[in-house]
Amino acid sequence: MIDKLEFFIALANEKHFGRAAEECGISQPTLSAAIRQLEDQLGVMLVQRGSRFQGLTPEGQRVLEWARRIVGDTRTMREEMRAARRGLSGHLRLASIPTALAMLARITTPFQERHPDVTFSIVSRNSLQVLSMLENLEIDAGVTYLENEPLGRVTTVPLYAERYHLITAAGSPLSDRETVTWREVGDLRLCLLTADMQNRRIINRHLAEAGSSAHPTLESGSMIVLFSHVRTGRWASIMPRNVAESFGFPAEIRMIPIIEPAAHHSVGLVATHREPFTPLVSALLHEARILAESESL
């Protein structure tokens, strides 16, 4: 039953029998047979079928909620028993908004020093994708904004506040200023994160509140791409201070606080709320709280 529920979750995530089978490491006929057996065991149709996957039935949606809960609890039990036998080990899957990627080393490094048998994988995603991956059991925890958009039922650990700066090359417009306003920044040749990123929605909102708007001539999902274009002197960008500092901040780049308003937005670790947490997630939350306490000192 647990295996079939995992196959069902994979199918709901991938929305394609072939991709779901590949994700589970089985053949497509094996996956299809397992889903039909699950339907027979439960006595309901779970999947709307045609020539291809057409979605879940209402009963399938309800079973998906149970499947995530049951599979999540089973994984927690397995991890807890493994930790009891061998100490903390395993693999942690994390997803982070692009502006927080640079600070993750401040969690993963001390964590790995304490628990050397734990490995990590980290992917960059927008805030909505982070929450979706959490819900679908594709990651163990994420780092995202905590205040601006609904998070759902998650456990949060606030880590730091983003504070926004104009990042521009020396000698470019406004580069000699001590502060700039959001209205002034809107008139510059900007490179910004793509519109699907919450950071971009935050920037758009502050510009609109100041009576301006963003018309970037370059967009990217990568902070490295943005910073490399700022270094050419042809673009400026709006970045959180901590992100700009993570690039080493060469002398030819200016970092100027943006005021009116001097905005800040909370970023933190999020994990699916469950009791008990897996040993790995529990240890990760503990490490995040240590970092949060050090930031508040």
Tab-separated table of N, CA and C in Angstrom, residues 143-248:
chain	number	residue	atom	x	y	z
A	143	VAL	N	13.461	27.732	1.835
A	143	VAL	CA	13.737	29.074	2.339
A	143	VAL	C	12.996	30.042	1.440
A	144	THR	N	12.135	30.876	2.049
A	144	THR	CA	11.280	31.746	1.258
A	144	THR	C	10.838	32.935	2.109
A	145	TYR	N	10.060	33.831	1.489
A	145	TYR	CA	9.491	34.969	2.209
A	145	TYR	C	8.398	34.478	3.154
A	146	LEU	N	8.266	35.146	4.303
A	146	LEU	CA	7.340	34.695	5.330
A	146	LEU	C	6.105	35.569	5.482
A	147	GLU	N	6.106	36.776	4.926
A	147	GLU	CA	5.072	37.743	5.294
A	147	GLU	C	4.104	38.125	4.190
A	148	ASN	N	4.508	38.050	2.935
A	148	ASN	CA	3.772	38.760	1.890
A	148	ASN	C	2.654	37.964	1.255
A	149	GLU	N	2.799	36.652	1.163
A	149	GLU	CA	1.820	35.814	0.488
A	149	GLU	C	1.536	34.586	1.350
A	150	PRO	N	0.351	33.964	1.230
A	150	PRO	CA	-0.027	32.846	2.108
A	150	PRO	C	0.965	31.692	2.040
A	151	LEU	N	1.269	31.129	3.208
A	151	LEU	CA	2.222	30.020	3.297
A	151	LEU	C	1.546	28.671	3.492
A	152	GLY	N	0.306	28.667	3.979
A	152	GLY	CA	-0.321	27.400	4.310
A	152	GLY	C	0.138	26.914	5.674
A	153	ARG	N	-0.055	25.617	5.925
A	153	ARG	CA	0.243	25.049	7.243
A	153	ARG	C	1.699	24.578	7.270
A	154	VAL	N	2.585	25.479	7.632
A	154	VAL	CA	4.007	25.171	7.696
A	154	VAL	C	4.584	25.681	9.010
A	155	THR	N	5.694	25.088	9.402
A	155	THR	CA	6.484	25.589	10.521
A	155	THR	C	7.532	26.543	9.966
A	156	THR	N	7.701	27.701	10.586
A	156	THR	CA	8.627	28.710	10.065
A	156	THR	C	9.674	29.083	11.106
A	157	VAL	N	10.861	29.413	10.614
A	157	VAL	CA	11.923	29.981	11.447
A	157	VAL	C	12.427	31.235	10.736
A	158	PRO	N	12.057	32.440	11.192
A	158	PRO	CA	12.573	33.660	10.551
A	158	PRO	C	14.096	33.718	10.672
A	159	LEU	N	14.763	34.030	9.563
A	159	LEU	CA	16.227	34.052	9.547
A	159	LEU	C	16.797	35.464	9.451
A	160	TYR	N	16.257	36.280	8.573
A	160	TYR	CA	16.783	37.638	8.411
A	160	TYR	C	15.759	38.460	7.635
A	161	ALA	N	16.015	39.762	7.541
A	161	ALA	CA	15.153	40.662	6.775
A	161	ALA	C	15.903	41.176	5.554
A	162	GLU	N	15.289	41.056	4.390
A	162	GLU	CA	15.859	41.657	3.181
A	162	GLU	C	15.704	43.174	3.240
A	163	ARG	N	16.792	43.893	2.958
A	163	ARG	CA	16.764	45.358	2.864
A	163	ARG	C	17.319	45.734	1.491
A	164	TYR	N	16.607	46.585	0.769
A	164	TYR	CA	16.846	46.745	-0.660
A	164	TYR	C	17.778	47.914	-0.966
A	165	HIS	N	18.690	47.652	-1.901
A	165	HIS	CA	19.702	48.629	-2.309
A	165	HIS	C	19.752	48.713	-3.824
A	166	LEU	N	20.095	49.892	-4.301
A	166	LEU	CA	20.439	50.064	-5.702
A	166	LEU	C	21.867	49.561	-5.887
A	167	ILE	N	22.063	48.628	-6.803
A	167	ILE	CA	23.390	48.092	-7.101
A	167	ILE	C	23.770	48.594	-8.484
A	168	THR	N	24.822	49.392	-8.549
A	168	THR	CA	25.171	50.036	-9.810
A	168	THR	C	26.670	50.269	-9.881
A	169	ALA	N	27.172	50.423	-11.086
A	169	ALA	CA	28.608	50.642	-11.279
A	169	ALA	C	28.969	52.092	-10.980
A	170	ALA	N	30.171	52.292	-10.456
A	170	ALA	CA	30.675	53.642	-10.205
A	170	ALA	C	30.672	54.435	-11.510
A	171	GLY	N	30.252	55.707	-11.426
A	171	GLY	CA	30.207	56.568	-12.601
A	171	GLY	C	28.897	56.524	-13.362
A	172	SER	N	27.995	55.610	-12.979
A	172	SER	CA	26.687	55.528	-13.637
A	172	SER	C	25.701	56.447	-12.915
A	173	PRO	N	24.529	56.699	-13.487
A	173	PRO	CA	23.557	57.599	-12.850
A	173	PRO	C	23.224	57.187	-11.418
A	174	LEU	N	23.226	58.166	-10.512
A	174	LEU	CA	22.906	58.026	-9.084
A	174	LEU	C	23.999	57.322	-8.279
A	175	SER	N	25.112	56.933	-8.920
A	175	SER	CA	26.134	56.165	-8.206
A	175	SER	C	26.880	56.990	-7.161
A	176	ASP	N	26.768	58.323	-7.207
A	176	ASP	CA	27.451	59.168	-6.233
A	176	ASP	C	26.563	59.517	-5.042
A	177	ARG	N	25.373	58.969	-4.973
A	177	ARG	CA	24.424	59.297	-3.915
A	177	ARG	C	24.628	58.431	-2.676
A	178	GLU	N	24.244	58.972	-1.520
A	178	GLU	CA	24.279	58.197	-0.281
A	178	GLU	C	23.004	57.374	-0.122
A	179	THR	N	21.892	57.898	-0.605
A	179	THR	CA	20.627	57.186	-0.637
A	179	THR	C	19.905	57.552	-1.926
A	180	VAL	N	18.977	56.718	-2.350
A	180	VAL	CA	18.122	57.025	-3.493
A	180	VAL	C	16.696	56.653	-3.114
A	181	THR	N	15.720	57.186	-3.842
A	181	THR	CA	14.322	56.865	-3.577
A	181	THR	C	13.843	55.829	-4.597
A	182	TRP	N	12.739	55.160	-4.263
A	182	TRP	CA	12.159	54.190	-5.185
A	182	TRP	C	11.737	54.871	-6.487
A	183	ARG	N	11.223	56.098	-6.405
A	183	ARG	CA	10.828	56.795	-7.623
A	183	ARG	C	12.033	57.017	-8.547
A	184	GLU	N	13.173	57.406	-7.965
A	184	GLU	CA	14.370	57.648	-8.781
A	184	GLU	C	14.876	56.361	-9.422
A	185	VAL	N	14.827	55.270	-8.677
A	185	VAL	CA	15.338	53.994	-9.179
A	185	VAL	C	14.534	53.506	-10.380
A	186	GLY	N	13.232	53.799	-10.384
A	186	GLY	CA	12.381	53.344	-11.479
A	186	GLY	C	12.756	53.920	-12.828
A	187	ASP	N	13.491	55.016	-12.851
A	187	ASP	CA	13.873	55.648	-14.114
A	187	ASP	C	15.173	55.085	-14.699
A	188	LEU	N	15.832	54.164	-14.006
A	188	LEU	CA	17.122	53.651	-14.455
A	188	LEU	C	16.958	52.477	-15.426
A	189	ARG	N	18.043	52.181	-16.117
A	189	ARG	CA	18.106	50.990	-16.983
A	189	ARG	C	18.354	49.791	-16.065
A	190	LEU	N	17.316	49.008	-15.805
A	190	LEU	CA	17.387	47.979	-14.760
A	190	LEU	C	17.469	46.567	-15.334
A	191	CYS	N	18.129	45.706	-14.584
A	191	CYS	CA	18.028	44.264	-14.783
A	191	CYS	C	17.495	43.674	-13.476
A	192	LEU	N	16.437	42.865	-13.582
A	192	LEU	CA	15.733	42.383	-12.399
A	192	LEU	C	15.393	40.907	-12.548
A	193	LEU	N	15.003	40.296	-11.416
A	193	LEU	CA	14.488	38.937	-11.464
A	193	LEU	C	13.199	38.894	-12.280
A	194	THR	N	12.857	37.720	-12.768
A	194	THR	CA	11.680	37.547	-13.609
A	194	THR	C	10.397	37.768	-12.813
A	195	ALA	N	9.302	38.002	-13.530
A	195	ALA	CA	8.043	38.400	-12.905
A	195	ALA	C	7.415	37.314	-12.042
A	196	ASP	N	7.845	36.043	-12.204
A	196	ASP	CA	7.276	34.974	-11.387
A	196	ASP	C	7.907	34.916	-10.004
A	197	MET	N	8.927	35.723	-9.752
A	197	MET	CA	9.617	35.729	-8.465
A	197	MET	C	8.940	36.703	-7.497
A	198	GLN	N	8.792	36.294	-6.230
A	198	GLN	CA	8.166	37.168	-5.254
A	198	GLN	C	9.010	38.419	-5.014
A	199	ASN	N	10.334	38.303	-5.084
A	199	ASN	CA	11.198	39.472	-4.970
A	199	ASN	C	10.811	40.540	-5.994
A	200	ARG	N	10.530	40.107	-7.222
A	200	ARG	CA	10.127	41.050	-8.272
A	200	ARG	C	8.773	41.665	-7.935
A	201	ARG	N	7.844	40.864	-7.407
A	201	ARG	CA	6.533	41.413	-7.049
A	201	ARG	C	6.675	42.442	-5.926
A	202	ILE	N	7.587	42.176	-4.989
A	202	ILE	CA	7.847	43.135	-3.913
A	202	ILE	C	8.394	44.437	-4.491
A	203	ILE	N	9.374	44.324	-5.381
A	203	ILE	CA	9.974	45.506	-6.001
A	203	ILE	C	8.921	46.284	-6.794
A	204	ASN	N	8.114	45.560	-7.577
A	204	ASN	CA	7.060	46.228	-8.357
A	204	ASN	C	6.108	46.995	-7.443
A	205	ARG	N	5.767	46.400	-6.303
A	205	ARG	CA	4.829	47.053	-5.391
A	205	ARG	C	5.413	48.324	-4.812
A	206	HIS	N	6.678	48.288	-4.379
A	206	HIS	CA	7.294	49.481	-3.798
A	206	HIS	C	7.461	50.588	-4.850
A	207	LEU	N	7.793	50.205	-6.076
A	207	LEU	CA	7.891	51.201	-7.137
A	207	LEU	C	6.524	51.837	-7.404
A	208	ALA	N	5.475	50.999	-7.442
A	208	ALA	CA	4.135	51.526	-7.688
A	208	ALA	C	3.698	52.459	-6.572
A	209	GLU	N	4.018	52.111	-5.330
A	209	GLU	CA	3.670	52.972	-4.199
A	209	GLU	C	4.357	54.335	-4.293
A	210	ALA	N	5.524	54.343	-4.954
A	210	ALA	CA	6.256	55.602	-5.107
A	210	ALA	C	5.867	56.348	-6.381
A	211	GLY	N	4.880	55.804	-7.113
A	211	GLY	CA	4.443	56.463	-8.332
A	211	GLY	C	5.307	56.153	-9.528
A	212	SER	N	6.040	55.046	-9.473
A	212	SER	CA	6.912	54.657	-10.570
A	212	SER	C	6.576	53.222	-10.976
A	213	SER	N	7.340	52.656	-11.874
A	213	SER	CA	7.137	51.267	-12.295
A	213	SER	C	8.439	50.735	-12.869
A	214	ALA	N	8.542	49.417	-12.920
A	214	ALA	CA	9.755	48.778	-13.421
A	214	ALA	C	9.598	48.444	-14.900
A	215	HIS	N	10.579	48.835	-15.696
A	215	HIS	CA	10.626	48.466	-17.111
A	215	HIS	C	12.013	47.906	-17.406
A	216	PRO	N	12.340	46.733	-16.836
A	216	PRO	CA	13.698	46.207	-17.001
A	216	PRO	C	13.990	45.852	-18.447
A	217	THR	N	15.211	46.092	-18.865
A	217	THR	CA	15.638	45.698	-20.208
A	217	THR	C	16.303	44.336	-20.200
A	218	LEU	N	16.429	43.746	-19.012
A	218	LEU	CA	16.955	42.388	-18.896
A	218	LEU	C	16.338	41.746	-17.659
A	219	GLU	N	15.869	40.502	-17.818
A	219	GLU	CA	15.312	39.745	-16.706
A	219	GLU	C	15.979	38.373	-16.648
A	220	SER	N	16.112	37.850	-15.445
A	220	SER	CA	16.708	36.526	-15.274
A	220	SER	C	16.240	35.933	-13.954
A	221	GLY	N	16.279	34.607	-13.848
A	221	GLY	CA	16.010	33.937	-12.589
A	221	GLY	C	17.255	33.751	-11.751
A	222	SER	N	18.389	34.250	-12.231
A	222	SER	CA	19.677	34.058	-11.558
A	222	SER	C	20.240	35.384	-11.066
A	223	MET	N	20.581	35.445	-9.781
A	223	MET	CA	21.212	36.640	-9.244
A	223	MET	C	22.607	36.837	-9.837
A	224	ILE	N	23.297	35.743	-10.150
A	224	ILE	CA	24.637	35.849	-10.748
A	224	ILE	C	24.551	36.548	-12.108
A	225	VAL	N	23.537	36.197	-12.895
A	225	VAL	CA	23.356	36.847	-14.197
A	225	VAL	C	23.122	38.346	-14.009
A	226	LEU	N	22.287	38.708	-13.049
A	226	LEU	CA	22.017	40.128	-12.818
A	226	LEU	C	23.286	40.868	-12.405
A	227	PHE	N	24.020	40.305	-11.458
A	227	PHE	CA	25.205	41.002	-10.968
A	227	PHE	C	26.266	41.136	-12.062
A	228	SER	N	26.416	40.092	-12.894
A	228	SER	CA	27.412	40.174	-13.975
A	228	SER	C	27.063	41.274	-14.965
A	229	HIS	N	25.776	41.542	-15.167
A	229	HIS	CA	25.396	42.622	-16.071
A	229	HIS	C	25.567	43.991	-15.414
A	230	VAL	N	25.341	44.062	-14.108
A	230	VAL	CA	25.608	45.318	-13.403
A	230	VAL	C	27.080	45.693	-13.548
A	231	ARG	N	27.965	44.705	-13.486
A	231	ARG	CA	29.411	44.969	-13.565
A	231	ARG	C	29.835	45.544	-14.909
A	232	THR	N	29.022	45.367	-15.964
A	232	THR	CA	29.377	45.961	-17.256
A	232	THR	C	29.226	47.472	-17.247
A	233	GLY	N	28.473	48.010	-16.256
A	233	GLY	CA	28.229	49.443	-16.203
A	233	GLY	C	27.044	49.895	-17.019
A	234	ARG	N	26.392	48.988	-17.750
A	234	ARG	CA	25.258	49.352	-18.601
A	234	ARG	C	23.915	49.121	-17.906
A	235	TRP	N	23.920	48.398	-16.825
A	235	TRP	CA	22.682	48.129	-16.098
A	235	TRP	C	22.858	48.444	-14.619
A	236	ALA	N	21.757	48.693	-13.963
A	236	ALA	CA	21.697	48.738	-12.502
A	236	ALA	C	20.673	47.696	-12.067
A	237	SER	N	20.683	47.353	-10.784
A	237	SER	CA	19.718	46.391	-10.284
A	237	SER	C	19.272	46.779	-8.884
A	238	ILE	N	18.215	46.149	-8.431
A	238	ILE	CA	17.730	46.302	-7.052
A	238	ILE	C	17.889	44.950	-6.382
A	239	MET	N	18.709	44.912	-5.336
A	239	MET	CA	19.003	43.654	-4.662
A	239	MET	C	18.979	43.849	-3.154
A	240	PRO	N	18.687	42.775	-2.408
A	240	PRO	CA	18.891	42.832	-0.969
A	240	PRO	C	20.378	43.003	-0.665
A	241	ARG	N	20.683	43.716	0.399
A	241	ARG	CA	22.072	43.988	0.750
A	241	ARG	C	22.897	42.708	0.910
A	242	ASN	N	22.310	41.686	1.574
A	242	ASN	CA	23.076	40.465	1.826
A	242	ASN	C	23.445	39.759	0.533
A	243	VAL	N	22.583	39.829	-0.483
A	243	VAL	CA	22.895	39.194	-1.763
A	243	VAL	C	24.053	39.903	-2.442
A	244	ALA	N	23.993	41.227	-2.503
A	244	ALA	CA	25.059	41.992	-3.140
A	244	ALA	C	26.400	41.733	-2.463
A	245	GLU	N	26.402	41.679	-1.139
A	245	GLU	CA	27.652	41.445	-0.406
A	245	GLU	C	28.211	40.057	-0.654
A	246	SER	N	27.359	39.084	-0.977
A	246	SER	CA	27.830	37.715	-1.195
A	246	SER	C	28.682	37.592	-2.447
A	247	PHE	N	28.615	38.571	-3.357
A	247	PHE	CA	29.408	38.515	-4.577
A	247	PHE	C	30.813	39.081	-4.393
A	248	GLY	N	31.176	39.435	-3.173
A	248	GLY	CA	32.511	39.958	-2.941
A	248	GLY	C	32.598	41.456	-3.122
